[in-house]
Coordinates of C-alpha atoms and ligand atoms in Angstrom, one line a residue:
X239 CA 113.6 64.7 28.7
X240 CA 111.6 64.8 32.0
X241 CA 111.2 62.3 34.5
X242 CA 108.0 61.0 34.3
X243 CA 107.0 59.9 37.7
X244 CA 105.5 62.8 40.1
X245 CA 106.5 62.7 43.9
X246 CA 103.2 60.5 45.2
X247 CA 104.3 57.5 42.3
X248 CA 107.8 57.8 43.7
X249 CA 106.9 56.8 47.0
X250 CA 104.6 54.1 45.7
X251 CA 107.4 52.6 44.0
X252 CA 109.9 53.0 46.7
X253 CA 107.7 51.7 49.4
X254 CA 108.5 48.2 47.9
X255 CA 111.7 48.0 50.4
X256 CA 110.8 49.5 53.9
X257 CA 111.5 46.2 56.0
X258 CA 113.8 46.6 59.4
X259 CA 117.6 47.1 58.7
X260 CA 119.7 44.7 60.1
X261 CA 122.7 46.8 58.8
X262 CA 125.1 49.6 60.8
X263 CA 123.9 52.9 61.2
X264 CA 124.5 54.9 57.8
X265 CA 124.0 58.4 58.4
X266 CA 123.9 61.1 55.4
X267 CA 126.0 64.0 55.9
X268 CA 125.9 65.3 52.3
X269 CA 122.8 63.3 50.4
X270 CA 123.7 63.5 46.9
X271 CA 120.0 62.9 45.7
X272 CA 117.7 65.5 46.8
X273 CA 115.4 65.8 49.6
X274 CA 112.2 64.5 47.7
X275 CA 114.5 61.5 46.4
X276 CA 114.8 59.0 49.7
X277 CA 118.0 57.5 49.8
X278 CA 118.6 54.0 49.3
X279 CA 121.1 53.8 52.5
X280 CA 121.9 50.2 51.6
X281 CA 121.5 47.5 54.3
X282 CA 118.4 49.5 55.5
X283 CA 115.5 48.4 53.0
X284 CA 115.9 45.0 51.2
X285 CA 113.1 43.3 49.3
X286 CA 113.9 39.7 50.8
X287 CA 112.5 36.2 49.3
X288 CA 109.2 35.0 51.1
X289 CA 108.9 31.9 51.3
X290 CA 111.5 30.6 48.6
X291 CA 110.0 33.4 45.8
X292 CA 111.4 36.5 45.0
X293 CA 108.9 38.5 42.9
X294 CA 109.5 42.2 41.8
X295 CA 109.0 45.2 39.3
X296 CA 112.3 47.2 38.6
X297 CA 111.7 50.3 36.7
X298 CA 114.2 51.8 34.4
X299 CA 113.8 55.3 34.1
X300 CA 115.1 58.7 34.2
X301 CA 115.4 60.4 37.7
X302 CA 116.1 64.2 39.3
X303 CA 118.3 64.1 41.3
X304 CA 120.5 66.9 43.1
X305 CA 124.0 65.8 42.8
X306 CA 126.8 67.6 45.0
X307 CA 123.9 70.3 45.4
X308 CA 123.1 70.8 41.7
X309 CA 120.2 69.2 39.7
X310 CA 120.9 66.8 37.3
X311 CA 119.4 63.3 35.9
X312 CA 120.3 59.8 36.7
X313 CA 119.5 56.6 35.6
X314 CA 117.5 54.6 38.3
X315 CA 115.7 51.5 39.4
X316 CA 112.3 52.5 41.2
X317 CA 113.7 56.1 41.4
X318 CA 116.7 54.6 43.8
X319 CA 120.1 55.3 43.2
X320 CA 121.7 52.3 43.6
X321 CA 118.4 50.5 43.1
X322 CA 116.9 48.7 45.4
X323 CA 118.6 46.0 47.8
X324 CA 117.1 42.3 47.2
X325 CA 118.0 39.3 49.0
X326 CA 117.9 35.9 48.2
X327 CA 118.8 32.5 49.6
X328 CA 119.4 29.3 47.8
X329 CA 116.6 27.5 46.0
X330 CA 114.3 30.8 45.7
X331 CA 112.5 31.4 42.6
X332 CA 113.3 34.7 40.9
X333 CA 110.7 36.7 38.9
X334 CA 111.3 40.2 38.1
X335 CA 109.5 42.3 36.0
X336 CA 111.5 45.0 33.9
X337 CA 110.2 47.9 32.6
X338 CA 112.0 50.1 30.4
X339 CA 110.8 53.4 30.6
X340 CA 114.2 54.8 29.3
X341 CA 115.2 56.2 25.7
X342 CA 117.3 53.4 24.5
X343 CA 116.8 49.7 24.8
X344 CA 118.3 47.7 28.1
X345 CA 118.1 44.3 29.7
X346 CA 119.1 43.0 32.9
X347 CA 122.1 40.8 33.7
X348 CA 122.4 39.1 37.5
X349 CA 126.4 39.8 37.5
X350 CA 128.3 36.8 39.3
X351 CA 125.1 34.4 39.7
X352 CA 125.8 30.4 38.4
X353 CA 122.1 30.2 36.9
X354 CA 120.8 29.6 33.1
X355 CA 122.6 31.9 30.7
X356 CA 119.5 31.2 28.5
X357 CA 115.5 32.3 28.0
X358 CA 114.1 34.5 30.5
X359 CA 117.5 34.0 33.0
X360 CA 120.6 35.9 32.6
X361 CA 120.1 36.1 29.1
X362 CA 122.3 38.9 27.8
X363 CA 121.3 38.7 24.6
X364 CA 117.2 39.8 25.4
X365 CA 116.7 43.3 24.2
X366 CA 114.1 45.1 26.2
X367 CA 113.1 47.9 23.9
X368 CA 111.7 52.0 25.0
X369 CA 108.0 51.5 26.4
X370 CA 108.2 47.6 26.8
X371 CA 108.1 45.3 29.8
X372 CA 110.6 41.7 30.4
X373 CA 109.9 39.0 32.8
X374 CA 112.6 37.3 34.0
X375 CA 111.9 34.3 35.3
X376 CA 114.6 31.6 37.3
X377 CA 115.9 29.4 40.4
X378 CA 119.1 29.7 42.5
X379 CA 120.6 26.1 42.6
X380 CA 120.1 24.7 46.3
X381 CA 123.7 25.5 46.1
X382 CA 124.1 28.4 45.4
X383 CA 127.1 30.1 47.4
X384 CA 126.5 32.8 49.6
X385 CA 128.2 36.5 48.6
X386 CA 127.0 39.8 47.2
X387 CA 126.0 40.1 43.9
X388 CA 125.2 43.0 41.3
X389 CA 122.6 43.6 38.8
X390 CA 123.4 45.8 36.0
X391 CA 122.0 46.5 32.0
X392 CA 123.7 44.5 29.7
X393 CA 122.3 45.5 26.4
X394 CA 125.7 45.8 24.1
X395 CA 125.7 49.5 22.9
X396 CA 124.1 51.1 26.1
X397 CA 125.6 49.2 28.6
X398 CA 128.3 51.7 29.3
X399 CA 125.8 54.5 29.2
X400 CA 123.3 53.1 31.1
X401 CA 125.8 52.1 34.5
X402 CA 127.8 55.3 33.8
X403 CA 124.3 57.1 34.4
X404 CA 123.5 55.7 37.4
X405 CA 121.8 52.4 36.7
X406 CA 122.8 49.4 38.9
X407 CA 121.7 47.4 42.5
X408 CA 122.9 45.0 45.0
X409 CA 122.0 41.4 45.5
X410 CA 122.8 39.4 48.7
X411 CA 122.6 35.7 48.6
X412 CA 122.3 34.5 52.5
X413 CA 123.8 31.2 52.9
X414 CA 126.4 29.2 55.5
X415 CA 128.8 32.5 55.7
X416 CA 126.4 34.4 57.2
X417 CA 125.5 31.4 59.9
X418 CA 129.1 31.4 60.8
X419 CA 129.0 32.9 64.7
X420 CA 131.7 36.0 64.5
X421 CA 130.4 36.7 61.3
X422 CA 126.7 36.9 62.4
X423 CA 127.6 39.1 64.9
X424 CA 128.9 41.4 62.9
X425 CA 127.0 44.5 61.9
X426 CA 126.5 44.4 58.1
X427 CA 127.0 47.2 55.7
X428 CA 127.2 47.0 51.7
X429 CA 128.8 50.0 50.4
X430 CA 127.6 50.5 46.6
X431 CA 130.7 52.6 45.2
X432 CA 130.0 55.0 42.4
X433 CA 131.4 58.2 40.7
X434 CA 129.1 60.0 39.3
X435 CA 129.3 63.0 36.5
X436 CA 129.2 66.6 38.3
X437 CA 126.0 68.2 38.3
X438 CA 127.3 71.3 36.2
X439 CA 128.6 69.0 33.7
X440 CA 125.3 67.6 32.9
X441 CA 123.4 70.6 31.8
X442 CA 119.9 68.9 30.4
X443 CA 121.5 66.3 28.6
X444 CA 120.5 63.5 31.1
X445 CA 123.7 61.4 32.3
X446 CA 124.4 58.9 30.2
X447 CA 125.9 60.5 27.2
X448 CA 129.7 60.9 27.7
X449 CA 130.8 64.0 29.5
X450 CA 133.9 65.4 31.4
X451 CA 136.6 64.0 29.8
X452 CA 135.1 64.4 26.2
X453 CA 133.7 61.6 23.8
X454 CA 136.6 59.9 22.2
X455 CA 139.3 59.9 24.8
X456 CA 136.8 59.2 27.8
X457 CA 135.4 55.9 26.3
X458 CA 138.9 55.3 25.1
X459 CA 140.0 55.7 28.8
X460 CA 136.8 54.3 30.4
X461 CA 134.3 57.2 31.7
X462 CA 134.9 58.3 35.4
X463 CA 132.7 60.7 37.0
X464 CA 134.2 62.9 40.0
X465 CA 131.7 63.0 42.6
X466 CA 132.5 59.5 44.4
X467 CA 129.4 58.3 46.0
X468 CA 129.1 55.4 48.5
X469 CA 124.8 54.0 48.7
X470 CA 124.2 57.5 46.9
X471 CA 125.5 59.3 49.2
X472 CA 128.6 61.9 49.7
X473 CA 130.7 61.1 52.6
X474 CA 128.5 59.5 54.5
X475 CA 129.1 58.1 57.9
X476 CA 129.1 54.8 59.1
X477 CA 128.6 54.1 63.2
X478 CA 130.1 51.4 64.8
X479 CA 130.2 50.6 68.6
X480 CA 134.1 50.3 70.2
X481 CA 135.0 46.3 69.9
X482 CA 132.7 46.1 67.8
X483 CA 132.7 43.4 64.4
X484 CA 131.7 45.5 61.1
X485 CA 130.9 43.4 58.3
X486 CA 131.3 45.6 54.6
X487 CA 130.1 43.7 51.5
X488 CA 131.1 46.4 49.1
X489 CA 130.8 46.2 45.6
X490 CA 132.4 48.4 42.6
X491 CA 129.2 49.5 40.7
X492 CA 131.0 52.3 38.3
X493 CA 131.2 52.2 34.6
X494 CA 135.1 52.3 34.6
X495 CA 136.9 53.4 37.9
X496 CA 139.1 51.2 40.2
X497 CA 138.8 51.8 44.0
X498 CA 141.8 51.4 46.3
X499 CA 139.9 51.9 49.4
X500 CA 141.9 52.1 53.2
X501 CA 140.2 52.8 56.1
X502 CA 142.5 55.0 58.8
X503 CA 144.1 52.8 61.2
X504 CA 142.3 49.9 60.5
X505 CA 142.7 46.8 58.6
X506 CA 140.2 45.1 56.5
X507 CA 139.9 41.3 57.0
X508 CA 139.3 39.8 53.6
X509 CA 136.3 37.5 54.1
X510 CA 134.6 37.0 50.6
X511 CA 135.6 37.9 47.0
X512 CA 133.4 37.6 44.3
X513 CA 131.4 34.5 44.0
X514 CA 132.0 33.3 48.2
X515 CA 134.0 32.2 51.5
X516 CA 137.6 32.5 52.1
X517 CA 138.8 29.5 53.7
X518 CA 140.2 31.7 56.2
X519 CA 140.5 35.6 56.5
X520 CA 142.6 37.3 55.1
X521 CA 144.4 40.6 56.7
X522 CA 144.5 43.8 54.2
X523 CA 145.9 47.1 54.5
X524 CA 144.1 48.1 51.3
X525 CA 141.8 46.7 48.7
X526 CA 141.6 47.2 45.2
X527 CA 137.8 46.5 43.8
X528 CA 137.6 46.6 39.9
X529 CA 134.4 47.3 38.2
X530 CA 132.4 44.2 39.0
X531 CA 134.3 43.4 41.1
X532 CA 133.1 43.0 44.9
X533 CA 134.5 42.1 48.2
X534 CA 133.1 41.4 52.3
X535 CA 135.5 42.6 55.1
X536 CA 135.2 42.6 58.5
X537 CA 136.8 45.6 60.5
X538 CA 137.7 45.4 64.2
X539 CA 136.9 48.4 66.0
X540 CA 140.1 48.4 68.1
X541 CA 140.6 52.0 68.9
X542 CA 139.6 53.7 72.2
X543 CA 137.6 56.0 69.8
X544 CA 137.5 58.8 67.4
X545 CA 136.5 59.3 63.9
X546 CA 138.2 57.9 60.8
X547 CA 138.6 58.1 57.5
X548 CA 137.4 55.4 54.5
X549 CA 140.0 56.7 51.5
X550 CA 140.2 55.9 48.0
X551 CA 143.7 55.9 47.3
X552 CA 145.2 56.8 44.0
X553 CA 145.0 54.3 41.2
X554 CA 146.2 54.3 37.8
X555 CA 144.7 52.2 34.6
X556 CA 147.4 53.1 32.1
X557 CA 151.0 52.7 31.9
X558 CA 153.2 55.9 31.1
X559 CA 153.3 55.5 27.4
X560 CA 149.7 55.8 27.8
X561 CA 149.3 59.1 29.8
X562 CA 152.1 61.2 28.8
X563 CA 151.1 64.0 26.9
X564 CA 147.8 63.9 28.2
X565 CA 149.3 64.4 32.0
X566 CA 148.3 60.3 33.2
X567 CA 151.2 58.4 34.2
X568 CA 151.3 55.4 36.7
X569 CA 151.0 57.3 40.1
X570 CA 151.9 55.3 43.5
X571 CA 151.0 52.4 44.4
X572 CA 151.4 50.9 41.4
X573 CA 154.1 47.9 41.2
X574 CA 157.0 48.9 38.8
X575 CA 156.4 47.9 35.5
X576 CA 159.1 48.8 33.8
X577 CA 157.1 50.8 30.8
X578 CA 154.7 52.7 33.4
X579 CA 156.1 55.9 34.7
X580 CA 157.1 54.5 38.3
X581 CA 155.7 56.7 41.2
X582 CA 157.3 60.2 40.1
X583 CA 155.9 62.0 37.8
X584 CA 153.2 64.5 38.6
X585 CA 150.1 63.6 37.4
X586 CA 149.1 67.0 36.2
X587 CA 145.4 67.6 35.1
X588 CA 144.6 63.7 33.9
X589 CA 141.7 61.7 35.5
X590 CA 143.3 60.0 38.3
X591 CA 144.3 62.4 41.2
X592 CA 147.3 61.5 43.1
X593 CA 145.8 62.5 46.6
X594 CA 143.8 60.3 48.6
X595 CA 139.5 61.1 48.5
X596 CA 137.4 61.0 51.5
X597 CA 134.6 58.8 51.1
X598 CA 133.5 58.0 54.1
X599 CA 133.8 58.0 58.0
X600 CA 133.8 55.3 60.7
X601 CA 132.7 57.1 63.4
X602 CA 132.9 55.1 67.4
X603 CA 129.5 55.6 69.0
X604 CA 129.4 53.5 72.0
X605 CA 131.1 50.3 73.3
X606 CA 130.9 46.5 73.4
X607 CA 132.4 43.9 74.5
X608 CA 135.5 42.9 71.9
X609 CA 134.2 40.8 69.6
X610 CA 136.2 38.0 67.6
X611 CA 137.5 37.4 64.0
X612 CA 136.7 34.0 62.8
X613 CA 139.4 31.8 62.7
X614 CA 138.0 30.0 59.8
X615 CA 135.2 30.2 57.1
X616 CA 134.5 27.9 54.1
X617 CA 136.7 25.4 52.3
X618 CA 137.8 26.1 49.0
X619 CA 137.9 23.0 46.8
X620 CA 140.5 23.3 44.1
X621 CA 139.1 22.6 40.8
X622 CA 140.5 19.7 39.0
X623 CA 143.2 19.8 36.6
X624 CA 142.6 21.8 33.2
X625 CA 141.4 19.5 30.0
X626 CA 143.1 22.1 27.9
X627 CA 144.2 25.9 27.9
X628 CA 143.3 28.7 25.9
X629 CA 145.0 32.0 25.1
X630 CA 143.2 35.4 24.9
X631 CA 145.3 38.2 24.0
X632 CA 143.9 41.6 25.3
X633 CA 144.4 44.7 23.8
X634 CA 143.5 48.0 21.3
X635 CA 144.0 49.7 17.6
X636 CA 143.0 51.7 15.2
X637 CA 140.7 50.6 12.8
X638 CA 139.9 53.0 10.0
X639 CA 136.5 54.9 9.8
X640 CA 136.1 53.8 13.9
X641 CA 138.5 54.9 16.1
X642 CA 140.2 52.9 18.7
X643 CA 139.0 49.8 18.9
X644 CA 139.5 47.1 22.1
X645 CA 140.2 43.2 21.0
X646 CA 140.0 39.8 22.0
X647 CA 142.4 37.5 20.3
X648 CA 142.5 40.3 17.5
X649 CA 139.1 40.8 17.4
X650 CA 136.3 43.2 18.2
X651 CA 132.8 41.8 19.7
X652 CA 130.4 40.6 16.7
X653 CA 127.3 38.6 18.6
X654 CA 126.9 36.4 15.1
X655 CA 130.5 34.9 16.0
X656 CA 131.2 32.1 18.6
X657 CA 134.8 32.7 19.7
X658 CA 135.2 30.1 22.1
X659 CA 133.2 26.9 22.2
X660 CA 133.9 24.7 25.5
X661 CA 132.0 21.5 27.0
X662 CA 129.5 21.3 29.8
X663 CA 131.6 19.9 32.6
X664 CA 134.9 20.6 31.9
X665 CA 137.8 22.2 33.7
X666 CA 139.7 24.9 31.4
X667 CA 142.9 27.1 32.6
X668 CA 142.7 30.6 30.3
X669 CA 145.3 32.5 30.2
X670 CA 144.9 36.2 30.2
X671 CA 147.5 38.2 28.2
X672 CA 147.2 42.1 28.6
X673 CA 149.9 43.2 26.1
X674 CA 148.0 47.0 25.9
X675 CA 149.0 49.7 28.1
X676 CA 145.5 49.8 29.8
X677 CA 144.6 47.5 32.9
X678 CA 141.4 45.3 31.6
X679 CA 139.6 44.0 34.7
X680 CA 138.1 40.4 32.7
X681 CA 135.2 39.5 33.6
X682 CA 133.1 35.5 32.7
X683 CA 129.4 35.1 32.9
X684 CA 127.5 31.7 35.0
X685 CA 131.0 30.0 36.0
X686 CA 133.1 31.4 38.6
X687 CA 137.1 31.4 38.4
X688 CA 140.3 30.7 40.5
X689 CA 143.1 32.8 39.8
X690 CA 146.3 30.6 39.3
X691 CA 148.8 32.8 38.9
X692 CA 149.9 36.5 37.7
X693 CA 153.3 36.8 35.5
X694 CA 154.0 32.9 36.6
X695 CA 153.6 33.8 40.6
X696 CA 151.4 31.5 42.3
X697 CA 148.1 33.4 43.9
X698 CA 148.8 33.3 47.6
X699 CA 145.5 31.8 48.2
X700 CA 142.6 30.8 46.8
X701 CA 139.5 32.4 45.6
X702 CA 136.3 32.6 43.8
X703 CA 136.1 34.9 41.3
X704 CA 133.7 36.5 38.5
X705 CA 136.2 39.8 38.0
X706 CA 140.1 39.4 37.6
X707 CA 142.3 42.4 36.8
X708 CA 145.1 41.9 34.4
X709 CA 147.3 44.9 34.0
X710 CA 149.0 46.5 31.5
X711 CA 152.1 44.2 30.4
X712 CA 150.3 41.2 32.5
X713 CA 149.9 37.8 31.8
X714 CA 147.1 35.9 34.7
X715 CA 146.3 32.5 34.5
X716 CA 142.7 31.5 35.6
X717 CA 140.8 28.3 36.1
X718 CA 137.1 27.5 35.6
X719 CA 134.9 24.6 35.6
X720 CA 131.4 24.7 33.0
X721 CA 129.1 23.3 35.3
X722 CA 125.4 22.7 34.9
X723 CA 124.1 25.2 32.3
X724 CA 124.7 24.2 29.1
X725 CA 124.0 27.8 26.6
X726 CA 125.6 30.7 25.1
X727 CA 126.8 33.8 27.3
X728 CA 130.0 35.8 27.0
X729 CA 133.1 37.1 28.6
X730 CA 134.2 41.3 28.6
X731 CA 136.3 43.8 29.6
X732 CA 134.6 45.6 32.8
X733 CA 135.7 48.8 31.9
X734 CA 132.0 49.1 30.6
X735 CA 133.1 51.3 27.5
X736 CA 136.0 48.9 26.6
X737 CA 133.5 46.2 26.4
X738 CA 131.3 48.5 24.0
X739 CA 134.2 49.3 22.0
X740 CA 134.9 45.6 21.0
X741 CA 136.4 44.1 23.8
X742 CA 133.9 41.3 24.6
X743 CA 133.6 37.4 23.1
X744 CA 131.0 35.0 22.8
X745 CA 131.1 31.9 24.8
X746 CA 129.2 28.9 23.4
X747 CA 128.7 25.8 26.1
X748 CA 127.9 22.5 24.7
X749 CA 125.6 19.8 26.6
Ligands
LIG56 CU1 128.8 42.9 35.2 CU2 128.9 41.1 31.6 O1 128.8 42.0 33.4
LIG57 CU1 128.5 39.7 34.6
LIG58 CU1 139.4 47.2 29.3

């Protein structure tokens, strides 16, 4: 198939987002898209709210694109790759106009917002079909937290496909964390983290249609793509003055992969997960962003100077009874578990390497006077206690005539079935038990979470959440509160082909 949009209608489109960036200098050392495809070097172009409306078309469509200097095709928004940047603050009304202009059916879900789950909002259910056009039509609450937010397809059956190819953007939600002093006076970054297909691995078949590691055992695994992209880009590099405050809103936009990111001699200090605020930073050495999953940090530039390195760290998804034989056992940085293979054994030729991968570089350019951390952000109110808790086993089998299939409580997705039916209002605790020897990162439309505890241990602080991992062998208990939107929506498996494969459940809430 060929794109269908000459060079003159690709500017058209992209000119939509040309507004001043307020962001850090994000230079392109190794564009992964080619010359006549702009990058979308996130923080530079968002499409903001004007006064309280946000009003847009996104098209879905098939792209080239030059990826690690070979042509290929990829799945855009507006011929962007993440697609484009939009910003909204609480109380704006959303319209967006989808159009499909892909092969297959697609929809659009607003990952991690708390609006409708019905009618034209984040209705997963819609089916946007080849050649037609959606309007999606809602308001943020006046209350709306302030974080960073995804937009993704969510059409069950081409979900997987459609992120894995490329599809996906980032929404910021401005709010009282970004008036806090420090943290206004930090530069801002969002890093969109993808891993892409190789070029040569694409030949003309477009991206979305399962490559690399093979059909069956990819999807079984979760599809990972080897060129690692941050905003699109390869390696690109990020500029920030000495003493100066660099605020990263990153999000995990790939179909299955898990980042461990470090940066070289610096810590990260933990100022947002998913859904909002910390009540206070928090200082990491490294951190772990599940697909779905996001996460702000400032970094201090502390160093007299120099050039360093943004690494994704090895990370395993399987325990060793998983991998052996196919050359994937746990690698370090794993936590013993007992059944995985401990920190050992060679990898071999499985997915996950056991080096460390460049991604980017913090390069000093400059100086300024030191500037502080916060000392505090925005509380976070402990939800009440739990009118009931509910069990949800995760993991796989064999059916017959399918293949491995990926279960909730025994079950694989059906969108007739209503597996859990809770009331508008109430507080539930659900307890997560991953007895599988894959790591499922579970993931709740509308309603944020807290994270109570992992294997009994109490979280050390707390958090809003929309992504939790559970790994292999793992039991995590999380709280949630059903608030405002009465309507049906559902819970998944991240791992986007797990969720394809069954691992997804209807949630019904009732006014
Ligand atoms: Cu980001 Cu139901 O998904
Ligand atoms: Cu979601
Ligand atoms: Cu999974």
């Amino acid at each position: 198939m060929t794109h269908s949009f000459g060079r003159r209608s690709f500017l058209s489109l992209a000119a939509g987002g040309t507004a001043a960036a307020a962001g850090a200098v994000l230079l392109g050392r190794a564009a992964t898209l080619g010359p006549h495809h702009p990058l979308h070097a996130a923080g530079a172009s968002p499409i903001r709210s004007v006064g309280g409306r946000l009003e847009l078309d996104l098209v879905a469509q098939e792209t080239a694109v030059c990826i690690a200097d070979g042509p290929a095709k990829a799945l855009t928004y507006n011929g962007l790759l993440p697609g484009p940047l939009l910003e909204l603050e609480p109380g704006d009304a959303v319209r967006i106009r989808l159009h499909n202009r892909l092969s297959q059916p697609t929809n659009l879900h607003y990952h991690g917002l708390h609006v409708p789950p019905g009618g034209n909002a984040d209705n997963v259910f819609l089916s946007v079909a080849p050649g037609a056009s959606h309007t999606y039509d809602f308001r943020l609450p006046a209350d709306h937290p302030a974080g960073t937010f995804y937009y993704h397809p969510h059409r069950h059956g081409t979900v997987a496909d459609q992120v894995f190819g490329g599809l996906g953007g980032v929404l910021i939600v401005r709010g009282p964390l970004d008036r806090i002093p420090e943290v206004a006076a930090a530069r801002e970054q969002v890093l969109f983290l993808k891993d892409l297909p190789a070029a040569g691995a694409l030949g003309g078949r477009g991206m979305g249609m399962g490559m690399g590691m093979g059909m069956g055992m990819g999807r079984m695994l979760g599809r990972e793509g080897p060129v690692l992209t941050v905003n699109g880009q390869v390696t690109p590099e990020l500029q920030l003055p000495a003493g100066g405050l660099l605020r990263l809103r990153i999000v995990n936009g790939s179909n299955a992969r898990f980042w461990r990111l470090a940066l070289e001699e610096h810590s990260f200090h933990l100022i947002a997960t998913d859904a909002g605020a910390l009540a206070a930073p928090v200082e990491l050495q490294e951190l772990l962003l599940v697909p779905g999953e996001r996460a702000e940090v400032l970094v201090q530039a502390r160093r007299s100077g120099g050039r360093f390195r943004l690494l994704n760290l090895p990370y395993s998804r399987a325990a060793g009874g998983m991998g052996r034989g196919m050359g994937m056992g746990r690698v370090a940085g794993r936590r013993g578990m007992g059944r995985g293979s401990g920190g050992g054994e060679p990898d071999g030729p499985g997915p996950w390497p056991n080096a460390p991968q460049t991604i980017a570089t913090l390069t000093y350019a400059g100086a300024v006077e030191a500037l502080p951390l916060p000392q505090r952000l925005l509380p976070v109110e402990p939800l009440p206690e739990p009118v009931r808790t509910r069990r949800f086993l995760l993991n796989h089998a064999m059916a017959p005539g399918r293949g491995m299939v990926f279960l909730i409580n025994g079950r694989p997705y059906d969108h007739h079935r209503t597996d859990t039916t809770v009331r508008l209002g109430d507080t539930e605790d659900w307890e997560l038990v991953n007895d599988g020897v894959m790591d499922h990162p579970f993931h709740v439309h509308i309603n944020p979470v807290q994270v109570i505890s992992r294997d009994g241990r109490p979280e050390p602080y707390r958090a809003w959440r929309d992504v939790v991992a559970v790994r292999a062998g793992e039991t995590v208990r999380i709280r949630t509160r059903f608030s405002d939107y009465p309507g049906r929506t559902v819970y998944h498996c991240h791992i986007l082909d797990h969720e394809e494969l069954g691992m997804m459940g209807t949630l019904q809430i009732e006014a």
